[in-house]
Coordinates of C-alpha atoms in Angstrom, one line a residue:
M184 CA -7.2 -3.6 18.0
L185 CA -10.6 -2.2 17.6
G186 CA -12.7 -3.6 20.5
P187 CA -16.2 -5.0 19.6
D188 CA -15.6 -4.3 16.2
L189 CA -12.8 -6.8 15.9
D190 CA -14.9 -9.2 18.0
V191 CA -17.5 -9.0 15.2
L192 CA -14.9 -9.3 12.3
N193 CA -13.4 -12.6 14.4
S194 CA -17.1 -14.1 14.4
C195 CA -17.7 -13.6 11.0
N196 CA -14.6 -15.0 10.0
N197 CA -15.2 -18.1 12.1
G198 CA -18.4 -18.8 10.6
I199 CA -21.2 -17.1 12.1
L200 CA -22.9 -17.5 8.6
P201 CA -20.8 -20.6 7.4
A202 CA -20.6 -21.1 3.5
G203 CA -23.1 -23.4 1.9
G204 CA -26.6 -22.2 2.5
N205 CA -25.9 -20.2 6.1
S206 CA -26.9 -23.3 7.5
Q207 CA -27.2 -21.9 11.0
I208 CA -30.5 -20.1 9.9
S209 CA -32.8 -23.3 9.1
T210 CA -35.7 -21.2 7.8
E211 CA -36.4 -18.1 5.6
T212 CA -38.4 -16.6 8.5
E213 CA -35.5 -17.1 10.8
K214 CA -33.3 -15.6 8.3
W215 CA -34.8 -12.3 7.8
K216 CA -35.8 -12.0 11.6
F217 CA -32.0 -12.3 12.1
L218 CA -30.9 -9.9 9.0
G219 CA -33.7 -7.3 10.5
E220 CA -32.0 -7.4 13.9
V221 CA -28.5 -6.8 12.6
I222 CA -29.8 -3.9 10.7
S223 CA -32.0 -2.5 13.3
R224 CA -29.0 -2.3 15.9
G225 CA -27.0 -0.9 13.3
D226 CA -24.3 -3.4 13.4
L227 CA -22.7 -2.3 10.1
M228 CA -19.5 -4.5 10.6
E229 CA -21.4 -7.6 11.0
G230 CA -23.9 -6.8 8.6
L231 CA -21.1 -6.1 5.5
C232 CA -20.1 -9.7 6.6
I233 CA -23.0 -10.9 6.2
C234 CA -23.6 -9.6 3.1
A235 CA -20.2 -10.7 1.8
R236 CA -21.3 -14.1 2.9
F237 CA -24.7 -14.3 1.2
L238 CA -22.9 -12.7 -2.0
E239 CA -20.4 -15.5 -1.8
D240 CA -23.2 -17.9 -1.4
G241 CA -25.0 -16.7 -4.6
D242 CA -28.4 -15.4 -2.7
M243 CA -28.2 -12.2 -4.8
F244 CA -32.1 -11.4 -3.7
T245 CA -30.6 -11.5 0.0
V246 CA -27.6 -9.2 -1.2
D247 CA -30.0 -6.7 -3.0
W248 CA -32.0 -6.0 0.0
L249 CA -28.8 -6.0 2.4
I250 CA -26.9 -3.5 0.2
A251 CA -30.1 -1.0 0.2
E252 CA -30.2 -1.3 4.0
L253 CA -26.5 -0.8 4.4
R254 CA -26.5 2.3 2.7
G255 CA -28.6 3.9 5.2
L256 CA -26.0 2.9 7.8
V257 CA -22.7 4.5 5.9
S258 CA -21.3 7.9 5.7
V259 CA -18.4 9.2 3.9
S260 CA -18.4 11.7 6.9
G261 CA -19.2 9.6 9.9
E262 CA -17.3 7.4 12.3
P263 CA -14.0 5.5 10.8
I264 CA -16.2 2.0 10.0
Q265 CA -19.1 4.2 8.4
R266 CA -16.6 5.8 6.4
L267 CA -15.2 2.5 5.4
G268 CA -18.3 0.8 4.9
A269 CA -19.3 3.1 2.2
Y270 CA -16.6 2.2 0.4
A271 CA -17.1 -1.4 1.2
V272 CA -20.7 -1.3 -0.1
E273 CA -19.4 0.2 -3.1
G274 CA -17.1 -2.8 -3.6
L275 CA -19.9 -5.1 -3.5
V276 CA -21.9 -3.5 -5.8
A277 CA -19.2 -3.0 -8.2
R278 CA -18.5 -6.8 -7.8
L279 CA -22.1 -7.8 -8.8
A280 CA -21.9 -5.4 -11.6
S281 CA -18.3 -6.5 -12.7
S282 CA -17.5 -2.9 -12.3
G283 CA -14.5 -2.7 -10.0
S284 CA -11.9 -2.4 -12.6
A285 CA -13.7 0.9 -14.0
I286 CA -13.9 2.3 -10.8
Y287 CA -10.3 1.7 -9.4
N288 CA -9.3 3.6 -12.8
A289 CA -11.8 6.6 -12.2
L290 CA -10.2 7.0 -8.5
R291 CA -6.6 7.6 -9.6
C292 CA -5.0 9.0 -6.7
K293 CA -2.2 11.9 -7.3
E294 CA 0.9 11.1 -5.5
P295 CA 2.9 13.4 -3.0
V296 CA 4.3 16.4 -4.8
L297 CA 7.7 18.0 -3.6
P298 CA 7.8 21.1 -1.6
A299 CA 8.9 23.3 -4.7
S300 CA 5.0 22.6 -6.0
M301 CA 3.3 23.1 -2.8
E302 CA 0.5 25.1 -4.8
L303 CA -0.3 21.4 -6.2
L304 CA -1.1 19.7 -3.2
S305 CA -2.5 16.5 -4.4
Y306 CA -4.5 14.1 -2.0
M307 CA -1.6 11.8 -1.6
H308 CA 0.5 14.7 -0.1
V309 CA -2.5 15.3 2.5
L310 CA -1.8 11.5 3.6
Y311 CA 1.6 11.8 3.5
E312 CA 1.7 14.4 6.0
I313 CA -1.1 13.6 8.5
C314 CA 0.1 9.9 8.5
P315 CA 3.7 8.3 9.0
Y316 CA 3.3 5.2 6.9
F317 CA 5.0 7.1 3.6
K318 CA 7.9 8.6 6.0
F319 CA 8.3 5.5 7.8
G320 CA 8.8 3.5 4.5
Y321 CA 11.3 5.9 2.9
M322 CA 13.2 6.5 6.2
S323 CA 13.9 2.9 6.7
A324 CA 14.7 2.1 3.2
N325 CA 17.2 5.3 2.7
G326 CA 19.0 4.3 6.0
A327 CA 19.5 0.8 4.7
I328 CA 20.6 2.0 1.0
A329 CA 22.9 4.7 2.9
E330 CA 24.7 2.2 5.0
A331 CA 25.0 -0.1 2.0
I332 CA 26.7 2.4 -0.2
K333 CA 28.5 4.5 2.6
E334 CA 31.8 3.7 1.0
E335 CA 31.1 3.9 -3.1
N336 CA 31.8 6.7 -4.8
R337 CA 29.3 5.7 -8.0
I338 CA 25.8 4.9 -6.9
H339 CA 23.0 3.7 -9.3
I340 CA 19.5 3.6 -7.3
I341 CA 16.9 2.1 -9.1
D342 CA 13.4 2.8 -8.1
F343 CA 10.7 1.0 -9.4
Q344 CA 8.0 3.2 -8.4
I345 CA 9.3 6.6 -8.3
S346 CA 6.2 8.5 -8.4
Q347 CA 7.2 12.3 -7.5
G348 CA 10.6 11.2 -6.4
T349 CA 10.1 12.6 -3.1
Q350 CA 11.7 9.6 -1.2
W351 CA 14.9 10.6 -2.7
I352 CA 15.3 14.3 -1.3
T353 CA 16.7 13.4 2.1
L354 CA 19.1 10.9 0.8
I355 CA 20.6 13.5 -1.6
K356 CA 21.0 15.9 1.2
A357 CA 22.5 13.4 3.4
L358 CA 24.9 12.1 0.7
A359 CA 25.9 15.9 0.2
D360 CA 27.3 16.1 3.5
R361 CA 29.6 12.8 3.3
P362 CA 33.0 13.1 4.5
G363 CA 35.0 13.6 1.4
G364 CA 32.8 14.6 -0.6
P365 CA 29.3 13.4 -2.4
P366 CA 29.2 10.5 -4.4
H367 CA 27.9 10.4 -8.0
I368 CA 24.3 9.7 -7.9
R369 CA 22.6 8.2 -10.9
I370 CA 18.7 7.2 -10.3
T371 CA 16.8 5.2 -12.8
G372 CA 13.0 6.1 -12.1
I373 CA 10.7 3.4 -13.5
D374 CA 6.8 4.7 -13.8
D375 CA 3.6 4.2 -15.8
S376 CA 0.9 6.3 -17.3
T377 CA -1.1 6.2 -13.8
S378 CA 1.7 7.9 -12.1
A379 CA 2.1 10.3 -15.0
Y380 CA -1.7 11.4 -14.5
A381 CA -1.0 11.9 -11.1
R382 CA 1.9 14.5 -11.7
G383 CA 0.3 16.1 -14.9
G384 CA 3.2 14.8 -16.7
G385 CA 6.1 12.5 -17.4
L386 CA 9.1 11.3 -15.5
E387 CA 10.8 14.5 -16.8
I388 CA 9.5 16.7 -14.0
V389 CA 10.8 14.2 -11.6
G390 CA 13.8 14.2 -13.1
G391 CA 14.3 18.1 -13.4
R392 CA 13.2 18.5 -9.9
L393 CA 15.8 16.1 -8.4
K394 CA 18.6 17.8 -10.8
M395 CA 17.8 21.2 -9.2
L396 CA 18.0 19.8 -5.6
A397 CA 21.4 17.9 -6.5
Q398 CA 22.8 21.1 -7.9
Q399 CA 21.7 23.2 -5.0
F400 CA 23.8 20.8 -2.7
K401 CA 26.7 20.4 -5.1
V402 CA 25.9 16.4 -5.6
P403 CA 26.8 14.8 -8.8
F404 CA 23.6 13.9 -10.3
E405 CA 22.4 11.7 -13.3
F406 CA 18.7 10.8 -13.8
R407 CA 17.3 8.5 -16.2
A408 CA 13.5 7.9 -16.9
V409 CA 11.8 4.4 -17.8
G410 CA 8.6 5.3 -18.4
I411 CA 6.9 1.7 -18.7
P412 CA 5.2 -0.6 -16.0
A413 CA 7.3 -2.4 -13.6
S414 CA 6.2 -5.5 -14.7
E415 CA 7.5 -5.1 -18.1
I416 CA 11.3 -4.1 -17.1
Q417 CA 14.1 -6.3 -18.6
V418 CA 17.8 -6.0 -17.7
E419 CA 18.3 -4.1 -21.1
N420 CA 15.9 -1.3 -19.6
L421 CA 18.2 -0.4 -17.0
K422 CA 21.2 0.3 -18.4
I423 CA 23.6 -1.2 -15.8
Q424 CA 27.4 1.0 -16.2
P425 CA 30.5 -1.0 -15.1
G426 CA 31.7 0.0 -11.6
E427 CA 28.7 1.4 -10.2
A428 CA 27.0 0.2 -6.9
I429 CA 23.5 -0.8 -7.3
A430 CA 20.5 0.0 -4.9
V431 CA 17.2 -1.4 -5.8
N432 CA 14.1 0.1 -4.2
F433 CA 10.7 -1.6 -4.0
A434 CA 8.6 0.8 -1.9
L435 CA 5.0 0.0 -2.3
V436 CA 5.1 -1.5 -5.5
L437 CA 5.8 -5.5 -5.7
H438 CA 2.1 -6.1 -4.6
H439 CA 1.0 -4.6 -7.6
M440 CA 3.0 -7.3 -9.8
P441 CA 1.0 -10.3 -10.9
D442 CA 2.2 -13.7 -9.6
E443 CA 1.6 -17.6 -10.4
S444 CA -2.0 -17.3 -8.9
V445 CA -2.7 -14.5 -11.7
G446 CA -1.4 -16.3 -14.8
T447 CA 1.6 -18.2 -16.2
Q448 CA 3.7 -14.9 -16.2
N449 CA 5.0 -14.8 -12.7
H450 CA 6.2 -11.2 -12.7
R451 CA 6.5 -10.9 -9.2
D452 CA 9.2 -13.6 -8.7
R453 CA 10.7 -13.0 -12.3
L454 CA 11.4 -9.2 -11.0
L455 CA 13.0 -10.7 -8.0
R456 CA 15.2 -13.2 -10.0
M457 CA 16.2 -10.6 -12.5
V458 CA 17.1 -8.0 -9.7
K459 CA 19.7 -10.5 -7.9
G460 CA 21.5 -11.1 -11.2
L461 CA 22.3 -7.6 -10.7
Y462 CA 24.6 -8.2 -7.8
P463 CA 22.9 -5.2 -5.8
K464 CA 24.4 -3.8 -2.6
V465 CA 21.1 -3.6 -1.0
V466 CA 17.3 -4.2 -2.0
T467 CA 14.6 -2.3 -0.1
L468 CA 11.2 -3.7 0.3
V469 CA 8.3 -1.6 1.9
E470 CA 4.8 -3.4 1.8
Q471 CA 1.7 -3.2 3.3
E472 CA 1.2 -6.0 5.9
S473 CA -2.0 -7.4 4.5
N474 CA -3.2 -10.7 3.5
T475 CA -5.1 -10.4 0.1
N476 CA -3.2 -11.9 -2.8
T477 CA -4.9 -15.6 -2.8
A478 CA -7.3 -15.6 0.0
P479 CA -10.8 -16.8 -1.3
F480 CA -13.3 -13.4 -1.4
F481 CA -15.4 -13.9 1.7
A482 CA -11.7 -14.3 3.9
R483 CA -10.4 -11.3 1.7
F484 CA -13.3 -9.1 2.4
V485 CA -13.0 -9.7 6.2
E486 CA -9.4 -8.7 6.0
T487 CA -9.8 -6.0 4.1
L488 CA -12.2 -4.4 6.5
N489 CA -9.8 -5.3 9.4
Y490 CA -6.8 -3.9 7.6
Y491 CA -8.5 -0.5 6.3
S492 CA -10.4 0.0 9.5
A493 CA -7.0 0.8 11.2
I494 CA -6.2 2.9 8.4
F495 CA -9.4 5.0 8.7
E496 CA -9.0 5.3 12.2
S497 CA -5.7 6.7 12.0
I498 CA -6.8 9.3 9.5
D499 CA -9.7 10.0 12.4
V500 CA -7.4 11.5 14.6
A501 CA -5.6 13.5 12.3
L502 CA -8.5 15.5 10.2
P503 CA -11.7 16.2 11.5
R504 CA -14.8 14.2 10.0
E505 CA -16.3 17.1 8.2
H506 CA -12.8 18.3 6.4
R507 CA -13.2 18.2 2.7
E508 CA -9.6 17.1 2.3
R509 CA -10.0 13.9 4.6
I510 CA -13.0 12.9 2.5
N511 CA -10.8 13.6 -0.8
V512 CA -7.6 11.5 0.6
E513 CA -10.1 8.8 1.7
Q514 CA -11.8 8.5 -1.5
H515 CA -9.3 8.8 -4.0
C516 CA -6.6 7.0 -2.4
L517 CA -8.2 4.3 -0.2
A518 CA -11.4 3.8 -1.5
R519 CA -10.2 3.1 -4.8
E520 CA -8.0 -0.2 -3.1
V521 CA -10.7 -1.0 -1.2
V522 CA -13.0 -1.4 -4.3
N523 CA -10.2 -3.2 -6.4
I524 CA -10.0 -5.8 -3.7
I525 CA -13.4 -6.7 -2.9
A526 CA -14.8 -6.3 -6.3
C527 CA -12.2 -7.4 -8.9
E528 CA -10.4 -11.0 -9.8
G529 CA -7.9 -12.2 -12.1
V530 CA -5.7 -9.8 -13.7
E531 CA -8.1 -7.0 -12.9
R532 CA -7.4 -7.3 -9.1
V533 CA -4.1 -5.2 -8.8
E534 CA -4.1 -4.9 -5.2
R535 CA -2.6 -8.1 -4.0
H536 CA -0.9 -7.7 -0.6
E537 CA 1.0 -10.3 1.1
L538 CA 2.7 -10.7 4.4
L539 CA 6.0 -10.2 5.1
G540 CA 6.3 -13.8 5.5
K541 CA 5.8 -14.8 2.1
W542 CA 7.9 -12.0 0.8
R543 CA 10.6 -13.5 2.7
S544 CA 10.2 -16.7 1.1
R545 CA 10.0 -15.1 -2.2
F546 CA 13.2 -13.0 -1.7
A547 CA 15.1 -16.3 0.0
M548 CA 14.1 -18.4 -3.3
A549 CA 15.6 -15.7 -5.6
G550 CA 18.7 -16.1 -3.8
F551 CA 18.4 -13.0 -1.5
K552 CA 19.8 -13.0 2.1
P553 CA 18.4 -10.4 4.7
Y554 CA 20.3 -7.2 5.2
P555 CA 20.2 -5.3 8.6
L556 CA 18.2 -2.2 8.9
S557 CA 20.0 0.8 10.3
S558 CA 20.1 1.1 14.1
Y559 CA 20.1 4.8 13.8
V560 CA 17.2 5.5 11.5
N561 CA 15.2 3.0 13.8
G562 CA 15.9 5.8 16.3
A563 CA 14.7 8.5 13.9
I564 CA 11.5 6.7 13.0
K565 CA 10.7 6.6 16.8
A566 CA 11.2 10.5 17.0
L567 CA 9.2 10.9 13.8
L568 CA 6.3 9.0 15.7
G569 CA 6.4 11.1 18.6
K570 CA 5.0 13.8 16.3
Y571 CA 1.9 11.6 15.6
S572 CA -0.6 9.7 17.7
S573 CA 0.8 7.7 20.3
K574 CA -1.7 4.8 19.0
Y575 CA 1.1 4.0 16.5
T576 CA 3.5 1.4 17.4
L577 CA 7.1 0.3 15.9
E578 CA 8.4 -3.0 16.3
E579 CA 11.5 -4.4 15.4
K580 CA 11.6 -8.2 14.8
D581 CA 13.7 -10.8 12.8
G582 CA 15.5 -7.9 11.3
A583 CA 12.5 -6.3 9.8
L584 CA 10.3 -3.0 11.1
Y585 CA 6.8 -3.0 11.5
L586 CA 4.7 0.3 11.6
G587 CA 1.1 -0.4 13.3
W588 CA -2.0 1.0 14.5
M589 CA -2.2 0.0 18.3
D590 CA -1.7 -4.0 18.1
R591 CA -2.2 -4.2 14.1
H592 CA 0.8 -4.1 12.0
L593 CA 0.2 -1.9 8.8
V594 CA 3.5 -1.4 6.6
S595 CA 6.6 -3.7 7.2
S596 CA 9.8 -2.3 5.9
C597 CA 13.2 -4.6 5.3
A598 CA 16.1 -5.0 3.2
W599 CA 18.1 -7.7 1.2
R600 CA 21.2 -8.7 -0.4

């Protein structure tokens, strides 16, 4: 995907510096000669991998030296790998200092704001506009929901991370034009304190905006706020009513749920079993296509560089490197993820991505079966991508959609019932 950079990642992953004492470097003299050569040629990707390997091996003296040298190679306004490298270095430093969780909480990112509040443009809204990741997820999920409830008159959408409610604007507008009149829509929005911080207030802000939109388009509408973390949701929190068709939306949220690798409370699978018991018409899943949940530190570090290199490259073609908004987007919306994945372990590591294959297994074990995505929406997404760089790719495979950058899948979308 990334030419020579990917070769470096693969070589790091395949053992240029094996665990257990870096046995390919037989003497201290050879080690320091090798490290000096890496730094002198400015090979940032390899330098980061080597630093992570020495950190895993517990050679703190070498790690400290490498971090000092790597700081001279990174820049928040440089090339994509230099920008990612700046945050990867901070992740390594935070891991040494056990401060990753504090940094993650400090860099809370504001979510997309609705058009009515353009003056409050947030960093995430900039990312929403310059890259198609969110729009891809929202469009593909909405298409599956619209298809599943097309004959229903009373619809209950349960959104496990509603954020600003941006996803539901287009669906409300589309249902307003339904032949025979729009259905009654009830949205249950689940959220926590982090997103409330991003909005500058509680879920009543989201509900008020969506109600105004629904009134404008003459759609019967009800909004119910559930202001507790998704991992704590129980059936009684959802207030299910007889006769309503249920659609459940998991958009970029399930990877935050702890699973069996974190502790005895496996909320990731518990939520899926609970949702299956609601007999929903459809359940939509949108997730980052990365493998960082149970991978050991070094493999996780390499995967993080690989995945986020593609993200940073895609931003690079959309905003100039000196653009202040680009720096803010990367610092507040991406750096916190990078630092958390690299620096944290156990319950403090909340960014725990899994590949779609693993999600398929979880949904199947919970009793779900795949639900086909809308072919019409697939065409609309292709048209959307035409407005962005030609390096974005869209692949439909085994009933799922994958949005990628060149030949790296970045986000997957699928539906279940």
